[in-house]
PDB file of C-alpha atoms and ligand atoms in Angstrom:
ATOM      1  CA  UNK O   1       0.000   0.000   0.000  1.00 98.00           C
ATOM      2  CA  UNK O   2       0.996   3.426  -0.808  1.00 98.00           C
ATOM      3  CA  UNK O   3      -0.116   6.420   1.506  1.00 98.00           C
ATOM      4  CA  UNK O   4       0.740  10.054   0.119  1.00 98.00           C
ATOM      5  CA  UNK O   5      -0.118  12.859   2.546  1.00 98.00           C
ATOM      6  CA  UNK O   6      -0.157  16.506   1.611  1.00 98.00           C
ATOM      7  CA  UNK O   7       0.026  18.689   4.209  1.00 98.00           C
ATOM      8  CA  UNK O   8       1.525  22.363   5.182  1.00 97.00           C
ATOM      9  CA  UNK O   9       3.020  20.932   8.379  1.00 97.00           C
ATOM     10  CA  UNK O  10       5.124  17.594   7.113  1.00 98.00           C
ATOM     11  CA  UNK O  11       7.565  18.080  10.450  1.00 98.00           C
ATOM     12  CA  UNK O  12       3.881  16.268  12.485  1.00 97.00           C
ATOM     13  CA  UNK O  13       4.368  13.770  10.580  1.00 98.00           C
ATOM     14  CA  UNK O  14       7.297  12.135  12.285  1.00 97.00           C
ATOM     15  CA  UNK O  15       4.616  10.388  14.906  1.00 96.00           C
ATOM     16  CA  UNK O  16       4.262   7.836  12.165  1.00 96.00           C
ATOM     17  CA  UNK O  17       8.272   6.875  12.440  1.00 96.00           C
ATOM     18  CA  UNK O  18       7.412   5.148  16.097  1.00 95.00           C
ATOM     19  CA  UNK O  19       5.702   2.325  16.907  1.00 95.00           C
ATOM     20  CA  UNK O  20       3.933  -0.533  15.060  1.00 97.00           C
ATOM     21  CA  UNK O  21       3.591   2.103  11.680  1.00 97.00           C
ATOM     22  CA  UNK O  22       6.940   2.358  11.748  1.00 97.00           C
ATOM     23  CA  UNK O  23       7.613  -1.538  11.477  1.00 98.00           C
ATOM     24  CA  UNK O  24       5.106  -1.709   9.048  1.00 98.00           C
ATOM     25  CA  UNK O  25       6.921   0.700   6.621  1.00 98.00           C
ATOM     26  CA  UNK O  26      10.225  -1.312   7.616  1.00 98.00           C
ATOM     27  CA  UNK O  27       9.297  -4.394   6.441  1.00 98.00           C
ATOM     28  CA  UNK O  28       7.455  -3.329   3.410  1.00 98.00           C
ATOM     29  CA  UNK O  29       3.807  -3.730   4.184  1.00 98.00           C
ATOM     30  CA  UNK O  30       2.921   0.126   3.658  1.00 98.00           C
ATOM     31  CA  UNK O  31       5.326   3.202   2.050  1.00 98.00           C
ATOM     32  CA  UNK O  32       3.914   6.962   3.178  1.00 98.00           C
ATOM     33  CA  UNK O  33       5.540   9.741   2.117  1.00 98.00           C
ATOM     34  CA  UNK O  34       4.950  13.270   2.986  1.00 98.00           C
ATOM     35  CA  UNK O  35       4.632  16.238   0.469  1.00 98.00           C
ATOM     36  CA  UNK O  36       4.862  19.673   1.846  1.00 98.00           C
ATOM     37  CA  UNK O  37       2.301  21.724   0.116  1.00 98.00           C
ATOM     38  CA  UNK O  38       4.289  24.698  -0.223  1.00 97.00           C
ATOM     39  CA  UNK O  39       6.194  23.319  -2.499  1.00 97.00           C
ATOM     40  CA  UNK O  40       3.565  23.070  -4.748  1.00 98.00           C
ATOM     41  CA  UNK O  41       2.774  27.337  -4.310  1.00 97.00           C
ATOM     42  CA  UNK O  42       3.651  29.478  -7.109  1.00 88.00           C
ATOM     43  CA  UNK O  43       3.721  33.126  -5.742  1.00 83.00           C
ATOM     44  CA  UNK O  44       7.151  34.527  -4.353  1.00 85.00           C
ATOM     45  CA  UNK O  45       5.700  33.584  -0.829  1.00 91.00           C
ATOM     46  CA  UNK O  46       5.158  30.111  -1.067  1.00 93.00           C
ATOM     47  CA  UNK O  47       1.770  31.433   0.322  1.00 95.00           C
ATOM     48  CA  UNK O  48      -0.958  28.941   0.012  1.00 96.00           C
ATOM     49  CA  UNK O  49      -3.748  30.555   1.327  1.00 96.00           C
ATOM     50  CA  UNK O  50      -5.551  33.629   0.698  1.00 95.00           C
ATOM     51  CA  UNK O  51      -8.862  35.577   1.811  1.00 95.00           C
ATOM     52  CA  UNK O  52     -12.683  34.335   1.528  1.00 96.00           C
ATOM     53  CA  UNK O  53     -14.225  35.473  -1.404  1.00 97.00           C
ATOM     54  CA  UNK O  54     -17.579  37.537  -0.096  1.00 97.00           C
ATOM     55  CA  UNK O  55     -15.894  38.313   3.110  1.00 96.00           C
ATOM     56  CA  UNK O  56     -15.061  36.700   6.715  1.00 94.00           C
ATOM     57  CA  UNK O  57     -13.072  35.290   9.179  1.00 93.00           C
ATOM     58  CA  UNK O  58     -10.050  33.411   8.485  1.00 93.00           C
ATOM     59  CA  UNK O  59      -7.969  32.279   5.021  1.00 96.00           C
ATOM     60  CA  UNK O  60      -9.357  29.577   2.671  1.00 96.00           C
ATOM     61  CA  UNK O  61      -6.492  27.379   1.195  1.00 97.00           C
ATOM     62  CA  UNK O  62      -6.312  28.023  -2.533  1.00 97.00           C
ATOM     63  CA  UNK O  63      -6.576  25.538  -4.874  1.00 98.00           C
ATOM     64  CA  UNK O  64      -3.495  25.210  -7.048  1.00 97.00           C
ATOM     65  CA  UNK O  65      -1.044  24.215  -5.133  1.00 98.00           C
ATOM     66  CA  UNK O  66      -3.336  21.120  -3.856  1.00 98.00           C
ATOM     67  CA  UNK O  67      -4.426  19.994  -7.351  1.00 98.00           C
ATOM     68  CA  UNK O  68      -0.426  20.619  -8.570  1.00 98.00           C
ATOM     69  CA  UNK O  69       0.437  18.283  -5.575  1.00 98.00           C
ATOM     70  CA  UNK O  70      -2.171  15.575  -6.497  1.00 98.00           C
ATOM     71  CA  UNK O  71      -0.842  15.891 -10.483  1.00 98.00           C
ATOM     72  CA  UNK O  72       3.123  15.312  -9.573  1.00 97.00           C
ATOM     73  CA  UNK O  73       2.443  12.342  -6.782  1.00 97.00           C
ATOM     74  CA  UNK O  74      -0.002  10.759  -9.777  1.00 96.00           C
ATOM     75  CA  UNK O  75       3.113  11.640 -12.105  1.00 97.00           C
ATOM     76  CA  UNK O  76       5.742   9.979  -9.477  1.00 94.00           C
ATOM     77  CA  UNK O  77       3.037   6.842  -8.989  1.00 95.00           C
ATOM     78  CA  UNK O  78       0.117   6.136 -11.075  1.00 95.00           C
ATOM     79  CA  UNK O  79      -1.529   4.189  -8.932  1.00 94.00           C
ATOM     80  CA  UNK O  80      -4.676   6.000  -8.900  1.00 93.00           C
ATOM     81  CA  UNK O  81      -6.473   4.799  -5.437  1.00 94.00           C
ATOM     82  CA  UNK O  82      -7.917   7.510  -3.489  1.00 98.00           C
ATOM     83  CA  UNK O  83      -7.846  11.247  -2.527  1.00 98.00           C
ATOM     84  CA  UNK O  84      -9.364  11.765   0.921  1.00 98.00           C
ATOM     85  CA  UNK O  85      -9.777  15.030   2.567  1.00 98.00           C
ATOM     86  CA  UNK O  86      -9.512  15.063   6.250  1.00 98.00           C
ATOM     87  CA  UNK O  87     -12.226  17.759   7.448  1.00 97.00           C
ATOM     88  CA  UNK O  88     -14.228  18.068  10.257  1.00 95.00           C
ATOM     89  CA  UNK O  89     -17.642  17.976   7.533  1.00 95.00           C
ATOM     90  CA  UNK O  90     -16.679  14.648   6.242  1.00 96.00           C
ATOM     91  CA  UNK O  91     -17.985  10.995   6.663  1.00 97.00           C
ATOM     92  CA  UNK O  92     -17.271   9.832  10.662  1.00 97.00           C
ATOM     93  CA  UNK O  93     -14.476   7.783  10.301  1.00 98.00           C
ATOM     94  CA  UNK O  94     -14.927   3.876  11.855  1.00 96.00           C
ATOM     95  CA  UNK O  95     -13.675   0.723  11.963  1.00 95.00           C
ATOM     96  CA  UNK O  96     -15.356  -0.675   9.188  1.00 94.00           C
ATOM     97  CA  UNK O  97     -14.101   2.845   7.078  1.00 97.00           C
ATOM     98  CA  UNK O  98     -10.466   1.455   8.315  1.00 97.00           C
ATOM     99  CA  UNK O  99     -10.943  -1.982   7.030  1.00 96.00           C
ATOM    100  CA  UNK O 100     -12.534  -0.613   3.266  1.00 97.00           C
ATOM    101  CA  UNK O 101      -9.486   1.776   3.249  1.00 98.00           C
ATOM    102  CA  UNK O 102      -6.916  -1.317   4.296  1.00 97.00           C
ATOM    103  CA  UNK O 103      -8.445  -2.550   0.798  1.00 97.00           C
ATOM    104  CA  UNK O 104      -7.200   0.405  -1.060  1.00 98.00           C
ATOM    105  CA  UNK O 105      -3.632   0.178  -2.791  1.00 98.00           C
ATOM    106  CA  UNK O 106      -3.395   3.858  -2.455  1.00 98.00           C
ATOM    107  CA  UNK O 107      -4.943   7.044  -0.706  1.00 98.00           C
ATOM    108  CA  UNK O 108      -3.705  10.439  -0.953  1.00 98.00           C
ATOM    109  CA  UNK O 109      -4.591  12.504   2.027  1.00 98.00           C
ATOM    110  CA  UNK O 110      -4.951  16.252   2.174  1.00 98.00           C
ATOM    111  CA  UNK O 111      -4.564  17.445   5.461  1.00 98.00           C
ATOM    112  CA  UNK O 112      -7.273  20.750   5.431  1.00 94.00           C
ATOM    113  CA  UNK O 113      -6.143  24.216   7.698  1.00 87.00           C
ATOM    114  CA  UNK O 114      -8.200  27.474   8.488  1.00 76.00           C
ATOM    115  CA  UNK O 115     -11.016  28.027   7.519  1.00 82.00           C
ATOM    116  CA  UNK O 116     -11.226  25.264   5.378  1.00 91.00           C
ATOM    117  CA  UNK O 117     -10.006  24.124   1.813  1.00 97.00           C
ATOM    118  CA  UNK O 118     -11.219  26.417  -1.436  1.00 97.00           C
ATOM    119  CA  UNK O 119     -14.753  24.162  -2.865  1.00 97.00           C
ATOM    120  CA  UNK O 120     -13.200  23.427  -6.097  1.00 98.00           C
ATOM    121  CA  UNK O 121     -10.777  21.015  -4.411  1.00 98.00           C
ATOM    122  CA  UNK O 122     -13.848  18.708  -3.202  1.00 97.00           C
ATOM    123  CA  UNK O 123     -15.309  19.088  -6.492  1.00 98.00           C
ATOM    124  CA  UNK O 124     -12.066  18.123  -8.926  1.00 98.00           C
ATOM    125  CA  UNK O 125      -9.897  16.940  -6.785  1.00 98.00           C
ATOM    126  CA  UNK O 126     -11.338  15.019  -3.886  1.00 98.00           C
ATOM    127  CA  UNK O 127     -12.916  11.384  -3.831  1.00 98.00           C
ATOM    128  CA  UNK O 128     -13.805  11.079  -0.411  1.00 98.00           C
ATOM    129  CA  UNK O 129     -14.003  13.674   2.957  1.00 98.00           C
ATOM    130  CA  UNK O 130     -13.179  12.126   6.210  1.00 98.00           C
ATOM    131  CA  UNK O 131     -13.938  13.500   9.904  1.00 98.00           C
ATOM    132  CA  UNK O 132     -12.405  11.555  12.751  1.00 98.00           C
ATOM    133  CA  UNK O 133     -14.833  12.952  15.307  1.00 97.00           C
ATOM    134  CA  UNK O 134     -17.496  15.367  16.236  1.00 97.00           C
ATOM    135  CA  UNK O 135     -14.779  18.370  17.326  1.00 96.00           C
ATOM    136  CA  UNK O 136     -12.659  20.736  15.543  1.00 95.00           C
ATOM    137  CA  UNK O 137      -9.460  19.945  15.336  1.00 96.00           C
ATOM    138  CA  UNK O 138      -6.618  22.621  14.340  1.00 95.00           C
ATOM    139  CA  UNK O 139      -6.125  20.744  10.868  1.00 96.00           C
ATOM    140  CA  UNK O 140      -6.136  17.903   8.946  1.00 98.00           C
ATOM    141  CA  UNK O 141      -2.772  16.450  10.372  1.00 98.00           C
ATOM    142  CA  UNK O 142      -3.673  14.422  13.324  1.00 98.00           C
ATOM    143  CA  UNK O 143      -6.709  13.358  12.137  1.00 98.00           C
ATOM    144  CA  UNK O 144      -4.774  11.574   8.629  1.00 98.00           C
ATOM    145  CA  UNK O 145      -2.578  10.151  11.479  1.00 98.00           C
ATOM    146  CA  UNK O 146      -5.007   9.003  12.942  1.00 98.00           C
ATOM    147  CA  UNK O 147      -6.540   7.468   9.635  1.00 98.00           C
ATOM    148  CA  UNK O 148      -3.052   6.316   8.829  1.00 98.00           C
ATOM    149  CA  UNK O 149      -2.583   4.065  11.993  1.00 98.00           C
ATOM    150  CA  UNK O 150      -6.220   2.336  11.968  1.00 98.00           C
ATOM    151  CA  UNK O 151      -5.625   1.384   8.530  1.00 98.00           C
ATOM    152  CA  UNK O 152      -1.833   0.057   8.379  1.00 98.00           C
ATOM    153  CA  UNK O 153      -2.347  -1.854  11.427  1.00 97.00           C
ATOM    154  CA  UNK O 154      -4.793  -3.620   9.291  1.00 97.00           C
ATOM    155  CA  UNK O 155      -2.779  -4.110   6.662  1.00 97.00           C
ATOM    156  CA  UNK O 156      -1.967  -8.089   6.074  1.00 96.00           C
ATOM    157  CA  UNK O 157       1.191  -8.865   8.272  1.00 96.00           C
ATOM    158  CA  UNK O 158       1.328  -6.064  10.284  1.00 97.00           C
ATOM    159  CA  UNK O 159      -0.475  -7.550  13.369  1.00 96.00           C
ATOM    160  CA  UNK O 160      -1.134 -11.366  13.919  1.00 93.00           C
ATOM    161  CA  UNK O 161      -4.781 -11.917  12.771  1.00 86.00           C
ATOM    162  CA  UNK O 162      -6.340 -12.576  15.870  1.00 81.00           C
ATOM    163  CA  UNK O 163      -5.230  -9.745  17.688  1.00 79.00           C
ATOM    164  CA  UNK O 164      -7.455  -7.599  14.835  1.00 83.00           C
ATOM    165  CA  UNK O 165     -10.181 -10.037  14.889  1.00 79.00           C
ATOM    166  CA  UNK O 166     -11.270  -9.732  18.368  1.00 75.00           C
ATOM    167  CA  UNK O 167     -10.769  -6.448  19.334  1.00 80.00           C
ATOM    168  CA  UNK O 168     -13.231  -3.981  19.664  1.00 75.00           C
ATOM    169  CA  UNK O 169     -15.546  -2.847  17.110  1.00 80.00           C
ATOM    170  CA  UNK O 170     -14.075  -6.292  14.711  1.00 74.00           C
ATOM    171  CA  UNK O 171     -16.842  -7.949  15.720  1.00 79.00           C
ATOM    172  CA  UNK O 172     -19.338  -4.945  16.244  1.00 88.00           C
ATOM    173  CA  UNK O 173     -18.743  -5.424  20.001  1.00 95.00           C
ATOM    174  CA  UNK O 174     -16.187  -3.968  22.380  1.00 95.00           C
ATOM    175  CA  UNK O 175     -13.672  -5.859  24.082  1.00 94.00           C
ATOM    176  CA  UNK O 176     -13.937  -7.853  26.707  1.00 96.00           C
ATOM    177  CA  UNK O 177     -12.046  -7.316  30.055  1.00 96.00           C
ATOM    178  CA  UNK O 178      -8.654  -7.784  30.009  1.00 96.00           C
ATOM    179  CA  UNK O 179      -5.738  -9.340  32.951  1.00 98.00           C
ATOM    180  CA  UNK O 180      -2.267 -10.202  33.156  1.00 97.00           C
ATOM    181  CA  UNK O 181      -0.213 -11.267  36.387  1.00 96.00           C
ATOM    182  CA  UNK O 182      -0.332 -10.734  39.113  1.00 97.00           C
ATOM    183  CA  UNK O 183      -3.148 -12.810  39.744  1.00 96.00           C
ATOM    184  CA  UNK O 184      -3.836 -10.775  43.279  1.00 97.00           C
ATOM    185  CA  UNK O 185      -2.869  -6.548  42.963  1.00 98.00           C
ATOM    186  CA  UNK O 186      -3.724  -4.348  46.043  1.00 98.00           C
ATOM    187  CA  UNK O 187      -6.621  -6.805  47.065  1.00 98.00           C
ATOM    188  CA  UNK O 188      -8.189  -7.187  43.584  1.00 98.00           C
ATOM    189  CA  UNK O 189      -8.347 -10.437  42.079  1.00 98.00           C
ATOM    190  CA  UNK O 190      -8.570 -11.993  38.771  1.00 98.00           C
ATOM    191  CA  UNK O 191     -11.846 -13.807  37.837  1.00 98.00           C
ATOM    192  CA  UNK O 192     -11.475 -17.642  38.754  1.00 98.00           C
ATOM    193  CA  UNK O 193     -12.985 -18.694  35.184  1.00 98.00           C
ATOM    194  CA  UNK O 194      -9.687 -17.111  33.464  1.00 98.00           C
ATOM    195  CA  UNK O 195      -7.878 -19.265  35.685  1.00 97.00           C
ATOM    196  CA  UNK O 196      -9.593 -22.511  35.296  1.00 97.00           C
ATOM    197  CA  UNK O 197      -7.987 -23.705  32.618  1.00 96.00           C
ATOM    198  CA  UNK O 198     -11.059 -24.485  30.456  1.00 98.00           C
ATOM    199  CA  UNK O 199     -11.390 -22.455  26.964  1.00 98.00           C
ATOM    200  CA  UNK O 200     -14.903 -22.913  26.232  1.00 98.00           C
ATOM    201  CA  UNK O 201     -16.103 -21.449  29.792  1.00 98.00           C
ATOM    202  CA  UNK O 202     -13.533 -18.633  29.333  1.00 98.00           C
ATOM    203  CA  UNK O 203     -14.897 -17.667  25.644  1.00 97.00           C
ATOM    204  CA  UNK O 204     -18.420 -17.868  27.186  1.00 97.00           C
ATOM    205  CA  UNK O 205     -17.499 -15.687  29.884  1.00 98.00           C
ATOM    206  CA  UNK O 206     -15.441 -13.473  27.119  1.00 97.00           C
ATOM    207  CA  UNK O 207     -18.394 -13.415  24.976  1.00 97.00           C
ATOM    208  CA  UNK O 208     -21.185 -12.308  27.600  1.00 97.00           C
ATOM    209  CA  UNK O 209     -18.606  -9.795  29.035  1.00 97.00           C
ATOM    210  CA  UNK O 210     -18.610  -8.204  25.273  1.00 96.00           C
ATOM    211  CA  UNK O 211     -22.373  -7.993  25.654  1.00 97.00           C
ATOM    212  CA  UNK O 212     -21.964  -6.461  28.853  1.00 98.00           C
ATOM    213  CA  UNK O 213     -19.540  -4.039  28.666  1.00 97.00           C
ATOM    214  CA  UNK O 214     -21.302  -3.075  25.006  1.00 97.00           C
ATOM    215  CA  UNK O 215     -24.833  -2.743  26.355  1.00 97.00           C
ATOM    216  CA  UNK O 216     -24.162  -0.610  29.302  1.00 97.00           C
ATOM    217  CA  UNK O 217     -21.571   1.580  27.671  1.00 97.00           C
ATOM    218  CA  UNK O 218     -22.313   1.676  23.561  1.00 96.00           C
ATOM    219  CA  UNK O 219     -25.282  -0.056  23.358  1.00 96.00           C
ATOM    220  CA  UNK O 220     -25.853   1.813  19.850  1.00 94.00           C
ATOM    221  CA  UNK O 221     -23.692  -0.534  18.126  1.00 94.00           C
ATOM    222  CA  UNK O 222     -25.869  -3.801  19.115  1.00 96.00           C
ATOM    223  CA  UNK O 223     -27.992  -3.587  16.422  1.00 93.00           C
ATOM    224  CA  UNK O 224     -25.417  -4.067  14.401  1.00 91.00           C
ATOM    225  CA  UNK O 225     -24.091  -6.812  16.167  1.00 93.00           C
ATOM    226  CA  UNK O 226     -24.551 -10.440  15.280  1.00 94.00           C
ATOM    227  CA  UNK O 227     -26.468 -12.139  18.392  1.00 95.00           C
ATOM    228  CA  UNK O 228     -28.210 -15.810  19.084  1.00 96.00           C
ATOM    229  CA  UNK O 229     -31.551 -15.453  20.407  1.00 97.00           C
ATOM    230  CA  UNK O 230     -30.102 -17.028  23.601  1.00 97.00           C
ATOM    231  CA  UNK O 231     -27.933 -13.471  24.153  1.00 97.00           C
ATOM    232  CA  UNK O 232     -30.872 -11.295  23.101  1.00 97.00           C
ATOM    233  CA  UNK O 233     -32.741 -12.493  25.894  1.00 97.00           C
ATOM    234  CA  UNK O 234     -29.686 -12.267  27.944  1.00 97.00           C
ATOM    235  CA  UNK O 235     -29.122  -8.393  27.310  1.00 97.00           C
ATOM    236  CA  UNK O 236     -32.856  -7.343  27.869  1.00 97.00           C
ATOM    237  CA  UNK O 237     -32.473  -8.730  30.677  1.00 97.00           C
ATOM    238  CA  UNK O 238     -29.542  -7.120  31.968  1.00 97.00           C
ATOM    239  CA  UNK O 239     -31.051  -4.114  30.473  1.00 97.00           C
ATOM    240  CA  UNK O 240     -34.280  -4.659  32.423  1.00 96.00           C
ATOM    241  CA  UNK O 241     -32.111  -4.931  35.243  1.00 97.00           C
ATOM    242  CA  UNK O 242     -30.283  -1.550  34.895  1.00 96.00           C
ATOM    243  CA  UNK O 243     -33.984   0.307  33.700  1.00 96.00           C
ATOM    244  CA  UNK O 244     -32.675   0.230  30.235  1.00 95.00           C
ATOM    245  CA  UNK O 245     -34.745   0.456  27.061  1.00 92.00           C
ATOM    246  CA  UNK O 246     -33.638  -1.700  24.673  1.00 93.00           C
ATOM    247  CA  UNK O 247     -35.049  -2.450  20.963  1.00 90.00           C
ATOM    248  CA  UNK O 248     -32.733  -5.498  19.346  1.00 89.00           C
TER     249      UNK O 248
HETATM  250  N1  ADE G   1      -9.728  18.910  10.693  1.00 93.33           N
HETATM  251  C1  ADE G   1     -10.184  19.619  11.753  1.00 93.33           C
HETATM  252  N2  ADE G   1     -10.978  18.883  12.525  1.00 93.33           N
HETATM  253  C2  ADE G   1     -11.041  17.640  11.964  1.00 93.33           C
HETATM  254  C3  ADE G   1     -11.704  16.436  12.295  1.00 93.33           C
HETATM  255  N3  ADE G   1     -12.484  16.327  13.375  1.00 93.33           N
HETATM  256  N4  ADE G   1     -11.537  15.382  11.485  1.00 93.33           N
HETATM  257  C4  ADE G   1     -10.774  15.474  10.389  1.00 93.33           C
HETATM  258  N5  ADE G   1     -10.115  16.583  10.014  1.00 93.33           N
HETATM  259  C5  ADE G   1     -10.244  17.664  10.801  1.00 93.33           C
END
């Protein structure tokens, strides 16, 4: 896979030389590479910005030098893929966004600043526009590292499968409780069932602690979930229990 991210602030991008990225790039299983936009600007002051036509607060980013960035990256590579804005207006990023985009064999990312990103560049230029949360970030950057790390750590080889299987959101739940040793810390314990020894009570006990923990704190992403009648009963109940509402 091939990331290309476009940003006025390539010195951020460093974050993404750390860690399990930064193994992934090692051995092969991703390449990103970082193109400072102003070196794509064609007045004397490398300026890449200018003021809002009709008036207003803040600079727009003009659109030359992003579509001149785009055209020498497709020049360099023409692998097509995908050119993703990062903006707080786009599509909520998720899990299942990270998995479509681990498809991909390349995105381009434009990392949006100030007031936003001149409209011809999500006309032309842009294929998708991606928002990592509900909240305003200062730009694009963290947000396109944040994109960057869900999807590489997806990536075939990076992680062992079925670390990225279970976890959270994979299977439209979120995790289950997690312990290590000690087996006693400052008077807390461990549950006895992880310590038994037997596999099929612990993924029963894994499996209803999913439900659990899911129900009580996201229980918007059960209806999405795949459930046996057997643990639909099981979480109305719970829910009864707790004066929940719930519709599944
Ligand atoms: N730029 C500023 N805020 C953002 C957000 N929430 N997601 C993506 N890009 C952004």
């Amino acid at each position: 896979m091939l990331i290309d991210i476009i940003t006025i602030f390539p010195g951020m991008f460093s974050a993404l030389e750390e860690s399990i990225v930064r193994r992934a790039v090692l051995e092969g299983h991703v390449q990103i590479s970082v193109t400072d936009l102003r070196d794509h600007a064609t007045g004397k002051h490398r300026s890449v910005d200018d003021y809002p036509y009709g008036g207003g607060p803040g600079m727009v980013m003009q659109p030359e030098p992003f579509f001149l960035a785009v055209e020498r990256l497709r020049e360099v590579d023409a692998t097509v893929g995908k050119v993703i804005l990062l903006c707080p207006q786009g599509e909520k990023f998720t899990q299942r966004k990270a998995e479509e985009l681990s498809r991909t064999e390349r995105l381009i990312l434009l990392c949006g600043h100030y007031e936003g990103v001149d409209e011809r560049v999500r006309e032309k230029l842009v294929d998708e526009e991606v928002s990592i949360g509900d909240f305003v970030l200062t730009g694009g950057e963290i947000a396109a590292m944040a994109l960057t790390d869900a999807v590489v750590r997806l990536l075939p080889g990076v992680l062992p499968e079925q670390s990225v299987e279970d976890e959270s959101f994979a299977t439209g739940l979120l995790e289950y409780p997690q312990y290590t040793r000690p087996p006693e810390f400052r008077g807390m314990g461990v549950p006895d069932v992880l310590i038994s020894g037997n596999h099929k009570l612990i993924r029963e006990w894994r499996r209803e602690q999913s439900l659990l923990r899911t129900l009580y704190r996201r229980p918007d992403l059960l209806s999405g979930a795949d459930l046996s009648d057997k643990e639909k009963q099981m979480l109305k109940d719970a829910a009864l229990r707790h004066g929940m509402t719930l519709e599944l």
